[in-house]
Structure formats: structure tokens, C-alpha cells
């Protein structure tokens, strides 16, 4: 969720003749939001999903790259994006390859933090051990996790050990 993704669509004219008036439709599905696009030829209208390619020579290809962000609320879902040739001035002799789809699976993680102390009623000058445990309840792997844990007033950092990652006591 929140990641930027790029869908790349290639339209290829397998010939034997050139094609004119070529249009491809790729209206982004719900779950992703349009950011930008680039094309090797033609123009793309994000509101309609129509890529007006124009002419494509025999044995030539043109590409459209659409950048989008993954929407909040999509964690754990699969989002399917489909692109299809929707117009050409010439008759396509093999329309069976005029559409293609790709799925993205949005990862879902559920991070839980638990903090314990070895002595909840220490005497002044005693050493305490706080333990901070981060657990990923899944279902997918989590990366780039950062936990903030500031020591309370009246406690001085004496040392630490981490089973993974790094701790910066400051």
C-alpha cells in the first residue's frame, strides 16, 4: 500500500502490413491511482484509459508506461490490470493476442509491538532490563520496519542487545 508501480504495455504489429488508427485501452482498475505516463508514440488519456497510438509499422512495437500508486485499503488483495487493442483502421487477422492482463498482489502485514520490564518496582540505582518485541502477524513478510522507543525520564541507558537490526540510544 502506498508503493509506486509501473505497468508497461507494448503494442506490436506482427504484420505483414502497417497498421493505422491504432488505439489501446488500459483504464487503470480500482485499487491503484494514476500518477503519470510515458509513451514511445501517441498520447494516453488517463481518464478514459485510451492510448491513441496512431500508426505502427509491420514488425514494429510501441510502448506505454503507466505509473500509479497502490491505494489504501487494498492490503491482501489482488488487482488485475488489462490492456486491449480497441481500434485499428485495418482488420486484425489474429485478434486472439489483442488483450493481456497482469495481476499485482498487495502485501499485508500486521505488526505488533510488546514492551516488558524485568522489575516494575525497582529501587533507586538498580539496573532494569526493558525488552521490546516486534512481531509480524502476517500474512506477508515485512521490510523496512522501524520502532521508536525512548527511555523514560529518570532512567539512563547502560547498554543494549538486538536480535536483529540496530538500536540508536540517542
Short mmCIF file of N, CA and C in Angstrom, two decimals:
data_model
loop_
_atom_site.label_atom_id
_atom_site.label_comp_id
_atom_site.label_asym_id
_atom_site.label_seq_id
_atom_site.Cartn_x
_atom_site.Cartn_y
_atom_site.Cartn_z
N UNK A 1 0.85 -1.17 0.00
CA UNK A 1 0.00 0.00 0.00
C UNK A 1 0.90 1.24 0.00
N UNK A 2 0.61 2.17 -0.89
CA UNK A 2 1.38 3.39 -1.00
C UNK A 2 2.57 3.30 -1.93
N UNK A 3 2.94 2.08 -2.33
CA UNK A 3 4.06 1.93 -3.26
C UNK A 3 3.70 2.45 -4.64
N UNK A 4 4.74 2.83 -5.37
CA UNK A 4 4.58 3.24 -6.76
C UNK A 4 4.90 2.04 -7.64
N UNK A 5 4.03 1.78 -8.61
CA UNK A 5 4.23 0.67 -9.54
C UNK A 5 4.16 1.21 -10.96
N UNK A 6 4.70 0.46 -11.90
CA UNK A 6 4.64 0.85 -13.31
C UNK A 6 4.13 -0.33 -14.13
N UNK A 7 3.04 -0.09 -14.85
CA UNK A 7 2.54 -1.05 -15.82
C UNK A 7 3.13 -0.66 -17.17
N UNK A 8 3.74 -1.62 -17.88
CA UNK A 8 4.29 -1.36 -19.20
C UNK A 8 3.49 -2.15 -20.22
N UNK A 9 2.93 -1.43 -21.19
CA UNK A 9 2.10 -2.03 -22.23
C UNK A 9 2.83 -1.87 -23.55
N UNK A 10 2.99 -2.97 -24.27
CA UNK A 10 3.61 -2.93 -25.59
C UNK A 10 2.58 -3.37 -26.62
N UNK A 11 2.42 -2.59 -27.68
CA UNK A 11 1.58 -2.99 -28.80
C UNK A 11 2.54 -3.30 -29.95
N UNK A 12 2.38 -4.50 -30.51
CA UNK A 12 3.27 -4.95 -31.57
C UNK A 12 2.44 -5.29 -32.80
N UNK A 13 2.89 -4.82 -33.94
CA UNK A 13 2.25 -5.17 -35.21
C UNK A 13 3.04 -6.33 -35.80
N UNK A 14 2.44 -7.51 -35.76
CA UNK A 14 3.09 -8.70 -36.29
C UNK A 14 3.00 -8.79 -37.81
N UNK A 15 2.46 -7.74 -38.44
CA UNK A 15 2.45 -7.63 -39.91
C UNK A 15 1.45 -8.54 -40.58
N UNK A 16 1.56 -8.67 -41.85
CA UNK A 16 2.67 -8.27 -42.71
C UNK A 16 2.60 -6.81 -43.16
N UNK A 17 1.50 -6.10 -42.90
CA UNK A 17 1.35 -4.71 -43.34
C UNK A 17 1.32 -3.77 -42.15
N UNK A 18 1.51 -2.49 -42.42
CA UNK A 18 1.42 -1.47 -41.39
C UNK A 18 -0.01 -1.32 -40.90
N UNK A 19 -0.16 -0.82 -39.68
CA UNK A 19 -1.48 -0.57 -39.10
C UNK A 19 -1.61 0.92 -38.83
N UNK A 20 -2.82 1.46 -39.04
CA UNK A 20 -3.09 2.88 -38.77
C UNK A 20 -4.30 2.99 -37.86
N UNK A 21 -4.42 4.13 -37.22
CA UNK A 21 -5.56 4.36 -36.34
C UNK A 21 -5.59 3.42 -35.14
N UNK A 22 -4.41 3.02 -34.67
CA UNK A 22 -4.33 2.05 -33.57
C UNK A 22 -4.62 2.75 -32.24
N UNK A 23 -5.50 2.12 -31.46
CA UNK A 23 -5.80 2.57 -30.10
C UNK A 23 -5.74 1.36 -29.18
N UNK A 24 -5.21 1.60 -28.00
CA UNK A 24 -5.17 0.58 -26.96
C UNK A 24 -5.86 1.18 -25.74
N UNK A 25 -6.70 0.39 -25.08
CA UNK A 25 -7.38 0.87 -23.88
C UNK A 25 -6.81 0.16 -22.66
N UNK A 26 -6.38 0.95 -21.70
CA UNK A 26 -5.92 0.45 -20.41
C UNK A 26 -6.37 1.44 -19.34
N UNK A 27 -7.62 1.26 -18.92
CA UNK A 27 -8.17 2.09 -17.84
C UNK A 27 -7.76 1.42 -16.54
N UNK A 28 -6.99 2.13 -15.74
CA UNK A 28 -6.48 1.53 -14.50
C UNK A 28 -7.62 1.04 -13.63
N UNK A 29 -7.45 -0.13 -13.01
CA UNK A 29 -8.50 -0.70 -12.15
C UNK A 29 -8.57 0.02 -10.82
N UNK A 30 -9.68 -0.17 -10.11
CA UNK A 30 -9.76 0.38 -8.77
C UNK A 30 -8.70 -0.29 -7.91
N UNK A 31 -8.18 0.45 -6.98
CA UNK A 31 -7.11 -0.05 -6.13
C UNK A 31 -5.77 0.59 -6.43
N UNK A 32 -5.66 1.24 -7.60
CA UNK A 32 -4.46 1.99 -7.94
C UNK A 32 -4.87 3.36 -8.45
N UNK A 33 -4.00 4.34 -8.26
CA UNK A 33 -4.27 5.71 -8.68
C UNK A 33 -3.19 6.17 -9.65
N UNK A 34 -3.64 6.71 -10.77
CA UNK A 34 -2.75 7.21 -11.83
C UNK A 34 -1.85 8.32 -11.29
N UNK A 35 -0.56 8.26 -11.68
CA UNK A 35 0.41 9.30 -11.33
C UNK A 35 0.91 9.98 -12.60
N UNK A 36 1.41 9.18 -13.56
CA UNK A 36 1.98 9.74 -14.79
C UNK A 36 2.11 8.64 -15.82
N UNK A 37 2.54 9.03 -17.01
CA UNK A 37 2.80 8.04 -18.06
C UNK A 37 3.84 8.56 -19.04
N UNK A 38 4.44 7.62 -19.76
CA UNK A 38 5.32 7.95 -20.88
C UNK A 38 4.96 7.00 -22.02
N UNK A 39 5.12 7.50 -23.25
CA UNK A 39 4.86 6.67 -24.42
C UNK A 39 6.00 6.84 -25.41
N UNK A 40 6.21 5.81 -26.23
CA UNK A 40 7.18 5.96 -27.32
C UNK A 40 6.53 6.66 -28.49
N UNK A 41 5.19 6.65 -28.51
CA UNK A 41 4.44 7.29 -29.58
C UNK A 41 3.00 7.49 -29.13
N UNK A 42 2.38 8.56 -29.57
CA UNK A 42 0.98 8.80 -29.29
C UNK A 42 0.75 9.46 -27.94
N UNK A 43 -0.52 9.47 -27.53
CA UNK A 43 -0.90 10.10 -26.27
C UNK A 43 -1.81 9.16 -25.48
N UNK A 44 -1.74 9.29 -24.16
CA UNK A 44 -2.56 8.48 -23.27
C UNK A 44 -3.44 9.41 -22.45
N UNK A 45 -4.74 9.11 -22.40
CA UNK A 45 -5.69 9.88 -21.59
C UNK A 45 -6.06 9.03 -20.38
N UNK A 46 -5.56 9.41 -19.22
CA UNK A 46 -5.77 8.59 -18.03
C UNK A 46 -7.25 8.48 -17.64
N UNK A 47 -8.04 9.50 -17.93
CA UNK A 47 -9.46 9.48 -17.57
C UNK A 47 -10.27 8.43 -18.32
N UNK A 48 -9.89 8.17 -19.56
CA UNK A 48 -10.60 7.18 -20.38
C UNK A 48 -9.81 5.89 -20.53
N UNK A 49 -8.51 5.97 -20.28
CA UNK A 49 -7.65 4.81 -20.45
C UNK A 49 -7.26 4.57 -21.90
N UNK A 50 -7.55 5.51 -22.78
CA UNK A 50 -7.27 5.31 -24.21
C UNK A 50 -5.88 5.85 -24.56
N UNK A 51 -5.09 4.96 -25.12
CA UNK A 51 -3.78 5.31 -25.67
C UNK A 51 -3.96 5.38 -27.18
N UNK A 52 -3.92 6.58 -27.73
CA UNK A 52 -4.02 6.79 -29.16
C UNK A 52 -2.61 6.64 -29.72
N UNK A 53 -2.35 5.45 -30.27
CA UNK A 53 -1.01 5.12 -30.73
C UNK A 53 -0.76 5.73 -32.10
N UNK A 54 -1.72 5.59 -33.03
CA UNK A 54 -1.55 6.08 -34.40
C UNK A 54 -1.12 4.94 -35.30
N UNK A 55 -0.05 5.14 -36.04
CA UNK A 55 0.44 4.12 -36.99
C UNK A 55 1.53 3.27 -36.35
N UNK A 56 1.47 1.97 -36.67
CA UNK A 56 2.51 1.05 -36.21
C UNK A 56 2.95 0.24 -37.43
N UNK A 57 4.20 0.40 -37.79
CA UNK A 57 4.75 -0.31 -38.96
C UNK A 57 4.76 -1.81 -38.72
N UNK A 58 4.79 -2.59 -39.79
CA UNK A 58 4.90 -4.04 -39.68
C UNK A 58 6.17 -4.41 -38.93
N UNK A 59 6.05 -5.36 -38.01
CA UNK A 59 7.16 -5.85 -37.18
C UNK A 59 7.69 -4.80 -36.21
N UNK A 60 6.92 -3.77 -35.93
CA UNK A 60 7.34 -2.72 -35.00
C UNK A 60 6.49 -2.77 -33.73
N UNK A 61 7.01 -2.14 -32.68
CA UNK A 61 6.30 -2.07 -31.39
C UNK A 61 6.38 -0.66 -30.85
N UNK A 62 5.39 -0.30 -30.06
CA UNK A 62 5.39 0.93 -29.28
C UNK A 62 5.00 0.59 -27.86
N UNK A 63 5.47 1.40 -26.90
CA UNK A 63 5.18 1.11 -25.50
C UNK A 63 4.57 2.31 -24.78
N UNK A 64 3.79 1.96 -23.79
CA UNK A 64 3.18 2.91 -22.87
C UNK A 64 3.54 2.43 -21.48
N UNK A 65 4.09 3.32 -20.66
CA UNK A 65 4.37 3.01 -19.26
C UNK A 65 3.49 3.89 -18.40
N UNK A 66 2.69 3.27 -17.54
CA UNK A 66 1.79 4.00 -16.66
C UNK A 66 2.27 3.81 -15.22
N UNK A 67 2.56 4.92 -14.56
CA UNK A 67 2.97 4.90 -13.16
C UNK A 67 1.75 5.18 -12.30
N UNK A 68 1.59 4.38 -11.26
CA UNK A 68 0.44 4.50 -10.37
C UNK A 68 0.88 4.21 -8.94
N UNK A 69 0.06 4.62 -7.98
CA UNK A 69 0.30 4.25 -6.58
C UNK A 69 -0.77 3.28 -6.14
N UNK A 70 -0.39 2.41 -5.22
CA UNK A 70 -1.33 1.42 -4.69
C UNK A 70 -2.12 2.07 -3.56
N UNK A 71 -3.46 1.99 -3.66
CA UNK A 71 -4.35 2.70 -2.75
C UNK A 71 -4.44 2.06 -1.37
N UNK A 72 -4.73 2.91 -0.38
CA UNK A 72 -5.02 2.46 0.98
C UNK A 72 -6.26 1.57 0.93
N UNK A 73 -6.28 0.56 1.75
CA UNK A 73 -7.43 -0.34 1.82
C UNK A 73 -7.35 -1.52 0.89
N UNK A 74 -6.22 -1.68 0.18
CA UNK A 74 -6.08 -2.78 -0.77
C UNK A 74 -5.20 -3.91 -0.25
N UNK A 75 -4.67 -3.78 0.96
CA UNK A 75 -3.77 -4.80 1.50
C UNK A 75 -4.42 -6.17 1.46
N UNK A 76 -3.66 -7.14 0.98
CA UNK A 76 -4.15 -8.51 0.90
C UNK A 76 -4.95 -8.82 -0.35
N UNK A 77 -5.16 -7.83 -1.21
CA UNK A 77 -5.98 -8.08 -2.40
C UNK A 77 -5.11 -8.26 -3.65
N UNK A 78 -5.72 -8.82 -4.67
CA UNK A 78 -5.09 -8.95 -5.98
C UNK A 78 -5.81 -7.99 -6.91
N UNK A 79 -5.03 -7.17 -7.60
CA UNK A 79 -5.58 -6.17 -8.52
C UNK A 79 -5.16 -6.56 -9.93
N UNK A 80 -6.12 -6.64 -10.83
CA UNK A 80 -5.85 -7.04 -12.21
C UNK A 80 -5.96 -5.84 -13.14
N UNK A 81 -4.91 -5.63 -13.93
CA UNK A 81 -4.90 -4.56 -14.93
C UNK A 81 -4.90 -5.21 -16.31
N UNK A 82 -5.82 -4.73 -17.18
CA UNK A 82 -5.96 -5.30 -18.52
C UNK A 82 -5.79 -4.22 -19.56
N UNK A 83 -5.03 -4.52 -20.59
CA UNK A 83 -4.86 -3.64 -21.75
C UNK A 83 -5.34 -4.39 -22.98
N UNK A 84 -6.05 -3.67 -23.87
CA UNK A 84 -6.60 -4.31 -25.08
C UNK A 84 -6.51 -3.36 -26.26
N UNK A 85 -6.18 -3.92 -27.43
CA UNK A 85 -6.28 -3.15 -28.66
C UNK A 85 -7.77 -2.96 -28.93
N UNK A 86 -8.20 -1.70 -29.04
CA UNK A 86 -9.63 -1.43 -29.22
C UNK A 86 -9.96 -0.75 -30.54
N UNK A 87 -8.94 -0.40 -31.32
CA UNK A 87 -9.22 0.20 -32.62
C UNK A 87 -8.02 0.04 -33.55
N UNK A 88 -8.33 -0.12 -34.83
CA UNK A 88 -7.34 -0.14 -35.90
C UNK A 88 -8.10 0.04 -37.19
N UNK A 89 -7.57 0.82 -38.12
CA UNK A 89 -8.25 1.02 -39.40
C UNK A 89 -8.24 -0.24 -40.26
N UNK A 90 -7.29 -1.13 -40.00
CA UNK A 90 -7.18 -2.37 -40.76
C UNK A 90 -7.76 -3.53 -39.94
N UNK A 91 -8.17 -4.57 -40.63
CA UNK A 91 -8.67 -5.76 -39.94
C UNK A 91 -7.50 -6.55 -39.37
N UNK A 92 -7.61 -6.88 -38.10
CA UNK A 92 -6.57 -7.67 -37.44
C UNK A 92 -6.82 -9.14 -37.75
N UNK A 93 -5.85 -9.81 -38.33
CA UNK A 93 -6.02 -11.21 -38.74
C UNK A 93 -5.87 -12.18 -37.58
N UNK A 94 -5.39 -11.70 -36.42
CA UNK A 94 -5.27 -12.56 -35.25
C UNK A 94 -5.65 -11.75 -34.01
N UNK A 95 -6.92 -11.66 -33.74
CA UNK A 95 -7.37 -10.85 -32.60
C UNK A 95 -7.21 -11.59 -31.27
N UNK A 96 -6.77 -12.83 -31.32
CA UNK A 96 -6.58 -13.61 -30.10
C UNK A 96 -5.47 -13.10 -29.21
N UNK A 97 -4.60 -12.25 -29.74
CA UNK A 97 -3.50 -11.71 -28.92
C UNK A 97 -3.64 -10.20 -28.73
N UNK A 98 -4.86 -9.70 -28.81
CA UNK A 98 -5.10 -8.25 -28.71
C UNK A 98 -5.39 -7.77 -27.30
N UNK A 99 -5.26 -8.63 -26.31
CA UNK A 99 -5.53 -8.25 -24.93
C UNK A 99 -4.59 -9.03 -24.01
N UNK A 100 -4.20 -8.39 -22.92
CA UNK A 100 -3.35 -9.06 -21.94
C UNK A 100 -3.62 -8.44 -20.58
N UNK A 101 -3.44 -9.23 -19.53
CA UNK A 101 -3.67 -8.78 -18.16
C UNK A 101 -2.50 -9.15 -17.28
N UNK A 102 -2.32 -8.37 -16.25
CA UNK A 102 -1.32 -8.66 -15.23
C UNK A 102 -1.94 -8.38 -13.86
N UNK A 103 -1.59 -9.25 -12.91
CA UNK A 103 -2.06 -9.09 -11.54
C UNK A 103 -0.94 -8.53 -10.68
N UNK A 104 -1.33 -7.72 -9.70
CA UNK A 104 -0.43 -7.36 -8.62
C UNK A 104 -1.10 -7.82 -7.33
N UNK A 105 -0.31 -8.37 -6.45
CA UNK A 105 -0.83 -8.81 -5.15
C UNK A 105 -0.28 -7.86 -4.11
N UNK A 106 -1.18 -7.16 -3.44
CA UNK A 106 -0.79 -6.16 -2.46
C UNK A 106 -0.50 -6.88 -1.14
N UNK A 107 0.71 -6.70 -0.65
CA UNK A 107 1.10 -7.39 0.58
C UNK A 107 0.34 -6.82 1.78
N UNK A 108 0.19 -7.68 2.78
CA UNK A 108 -0.50 -7.29 4.00
C UNK A 108 0.34 -7.75 5.18
N UNK A 109 0.64 -6.84 6.07
CA UNK A 109 1.37 -7.18 7.28
C UNK A 109 0.60 -6.63 8.48
N UNK A 110 0.81 -7.26 9.61
CA UNK A 110 0.20 -6.82 10.86
C UNK A 110 1.29 -6.86 11.91
N UNK A 111 1.89 -5.70 12.17
CA UNK A 111 3.00 -5.62 13.12
C UNK A 111 2.46 -5.34 14.53
N UNK A 112 3.00 -6.07 15.49
CA UNK A 112 2.62 -5.88 16.89
C UNK A 112 3.89 -5.60 17.70
N UNK A 113 3.81 -4.65 18.63
CA UNK A 113 4.94 -4.31 19.49
C UNK A 113 4.53 -4.59 20.94
N UNK A 114 5.41 -5.30 21.65
CA UNK A 114 5.20 -5.58 23.07
C UNK A 114 6.44 -5.13 23.82
N UNK A 115 6.22 -4.40 24.93
CA UNK A 115 7.35 -3.95 25.74
C UNK A 115 7.13 -4.45 27.17
N UNK A 116 8.17 -5.07 27.71
CA UNK A 116 8.11 -5.55 29.09
C UNK A 116 9.32 -5.01 29.85
N UNK A 117 9.24 -5.06 31.18
CA UNK A 117 10.37 -4.68 32.05
C UNK A 117 10.56 -5.79 33.06
N UNK A 118 11.81 -6.09 33.39
CA UNK A 118 12.09 -7.21 34.29
C UNK A 118 11.74 -6.91 35.75
N UNK A 119 11.65 -5.63 36.13
CA UNK A 119 11.29 -5.27 37.51
C UNK A 119 10.45 -4.00 37.47
N UNK A 120 9.19 -4.14 37.73
CA UNK A 120 8.28 -2.99 37.65
C UNK A 120 8.35 -2.08 38.88
N UNK A 121 9.03 -2.53 39.94
CA UNK A 121 9.16 -1.73 41.17
C UNK A 121 10.62 -1.73 41.63
N UNK A 122 11.50 -1.10 40.87
CA UNK A 122 12.92 -1.14 41.23
C UNK A 122 13.26 -0.13 42.33
N UNK A 123 14.34 -0.39 43.02
CA UNK A 123 14.90 0.58 43.97
C UNK A 123 15.82 1.51 43.20
N UNK A 124 16.06 2.69 43.75
CA UNK A 124 16.95 3.65 43.11
C UNK A 124 18.33 3.03 42.92
N UNK A 125 18.91 3.20 41.71
CA UNK A 125 20.23 2.68 41.42
C UNK A 125 20.23 1.27 40.84
N UNK A 126 19.10 0.60 40.87
CA UNK A 126 19.03 -0.76 40.31
C UNK A 126 19.03 -0.70 38.78
N UNK A 127 19.49 -1.79 38.19
CA UNK A 127 19.50 -1.91 36.74
C UNK A 127 18.20 -2.57 36.29
N UNK A 128 17.60 -1.99 35.26
CA UNK A 128 16.37 -2.52 34.67
C UNK A 128 16.68 -3.06 33.28
N UNK A 129 15.89 -4.03 32.88
CA UNK A 129 16.00 -4.52 31.51
C UNK A 129 14.62 -4.40 30.87
N UNK A 130 14.55 -3.54 29.86
CA UNK A 130 13.34 -3.44 29.05
C UNK A 130 13.52 -4.37 27.85
N UNK A 131 12.49 -5.07 27.50
CA UNK A 131 12.52 -5.92 26.31
C UNK A 131 11.42 -5.44 25.37
N UNK A 132 11.82 -5.14 24.14
CA UNK A 132 10.87 -4.71 23.11
C UNK A 132 10.83 -5.81 22.06
N UNK A 133 9.65 -6.31 21.81
CA UNK A 133 9.46 -7.39 20.85
C UNK A 133 8.56 -6.91 19.72
N UNK A 134 9.05 -7.05 18.50
CA UNK A 134 8.24 -6.72 17.32
C UNK A 134 7.88 -8.04 16.65
N UNK A 135 6.60 -8.24 16.40
CA UNK A 135 6.12 -9.47 15.78
C UNK A 135 5.31 -9.12 14.54
N UNK A 136 5.59 -9.83 13.46
CA UNK A 136 4.79 -9.69 12.25
C UNK A 136 3.76 -10.81 12.25
N UNK A 137 2.49 -10.44 12.40
CA UNK A 137 1.41 -11.42 12.43
C UNK A 137 0.94 -11.76 11.02
N UNK A 138 1.65 -11.22 10.01
CA UNK A 138 1.44 -11.60 8.61
C UNK A 138 0.21 -11.03 7.96
N UNK A 139 -0.17 -11.64 6.88
CA UNK A 139 0.34 -12.91 6.38
C UNK A 139 1.62 -12.79 5.53
N UNK A 140 2.04 -11.59 5.15
CA UNK A 140 3.20 -11.43 4.28
C UNK A 140 4.40 -10.94 5.08
N UNK A 141 5.59 -11.07 4.49
CA UNK A 141 6.82 -10.58 5.10
C UNK A 141 6.81 -9.06 5.14
N UNK A 142 7.41 -8.50 6.17
CA UNK A 142 7.52 -7.05 6.32
C UNK A 142 8.98 -6.64 6.15
N UNK A 143 9.21 -5.49 5.55
CA UNK A 143 10.56 -4.96 5.38
C UNK A 143 10.58 -3.50 5.81
N UNK A 144 11.76 -2.99 6.08
CA UNK A 144 11.92 -1.57 6.41
C UNK A 144 11.27 -1.17 7.71
N UNK A 145 11.18 -2.07 8.65
CA UNK A 145 10.50 -1.79 9.93
C UNK A 145 11.38 -0.91 10.80
N UNK A 146 10.76 0.09 11.42
CA UNK A 146 11.47 0.96 12.36
C UNK A 146 10.59 1.13 13.59
N UNK A 147 11.16 0.91 14.76
CA UNK A 147 10.45 1.06 16.03
C UNK A 147 11.14 2.16 16.82
N UNK A 148 10.37 3.05 17.40
CA UNK A 148 10.92 4.11 18.24
C UNK A 148 10.60 3.78 19.69
N UNK A 149 11.64 3.81 20.55
CA UNK A 149 11.47 3.53 21.98
C UNK A 149 12.41 4.44 22.76
N UNK A 150 11.87 5.53 23.28
CA UNK A 150 12.66 6.45 24.09
C UNK A 150 12.56 6.02 25.55
N UNK A 151 13.70 6.00 26.23
CA UNK A 151 13.69 5.67 27.66
C UNK A 151 13.01 6.80 28.43
N UNK A 152 12.29 6.44 29.49
CA UNK A 152 11.60 7.49 30.27
C UNK A 152 12.60 8.30 31.10
N UNK A 153 12.16 9.48 31.55
CA UNK A 153 12.99 10.31 32.43
C UNK A 153 13.32 9.53 33.69
N UNK A 154 14.52 9.73 34.20
CA UNK A 154 14.93 9.06 35.42
C UNK A 154 15.62 7.73 35.16
N UNK A 155 15.75 7.35 33.89
CA UNK A 155 16.41 6.09 33.53
C UNK A 155 17.55 6.45 32.58
N UNK A 156 18.72 5.86 32.80
CA UNK A 156 19.88 6.12 31.96
C UNK A 156 20.25 4.85 31.19
N UNK A 157 20.50 5.01 29.92
CA UNK A 157 20.87 3.87 29.06
C UNK A 157 22.22 3.32 29.51
N UNK A 158 22.30 2.02 29.75
CA UNK A 158 23.54 1.37 30.16
C UNK A 158 24.08 0.42 29.09
N UNK A 159 23.25 -0.01 28.20
CA UNK A 159 23.67 -0.95 27.17
C UNK A 159 22.43 -1.57 26.52
N UNK A 160 22.67 -2.27 25.44
CA UNK A 160 21.54 -2.90 24.76
C UNK A 160 22.03 -4.07 23.90
N UNK A 161 21.10 -4.91 23.54
CA UNK A 161 21.36 -6.02 22.63
C UNK A 161 20.13 -6.13 21.73
N UNK A 162 20.37 -6.37 20.45
CA UNK A 162 19.27 -6.51 19.49
C UNK A 162 19.45 -7.82 18.73
N UNK A 163 18.34 -8.57 18.61
CA UNK A 163 18.42 -9.83 17.87
C UNK A 163 18.40 -9.59 16.36
N UNK A 164 18.03 -8.39 15.96
CA UNK A 164 18.04 -8.01 14.55
C UNK A 164 18.02 -6.52 14.42
N UNK A 165 18.65 -6.00 13.41
CA UNK A 165 18.67 -4.56 13.18
C UNK A 165 19.62 -3.84 14.11
N UNK A 166 19.41 -2.55 14.25
CA UNK A 166 20.28 -1.70 15.08
C UNK A 166 19.42 -0.85 16.00
N UNK A 167 20.02 -0.47 17.13
CA UNK A 167 19.35 0.42 18.08
C UNK A 167 20.23 1.64 18.27
N UNK A 168 19.65 2.82 18.17
CA UNK A 168 20.37 4.07 18.40
C UNK A 168 19.82 4.68 19.68
N UNK A 169 20.55 4.57 20.80
CA UNK A 169 20.01 5.01 22.09
C UNK A 169 19.71 6.52 22.18
N UNK A 170 20.26 7.33 21.33
CA UNK A 170 20.01 8.76 21.37
C UNK A 170 18.65 9.09 20.86
#
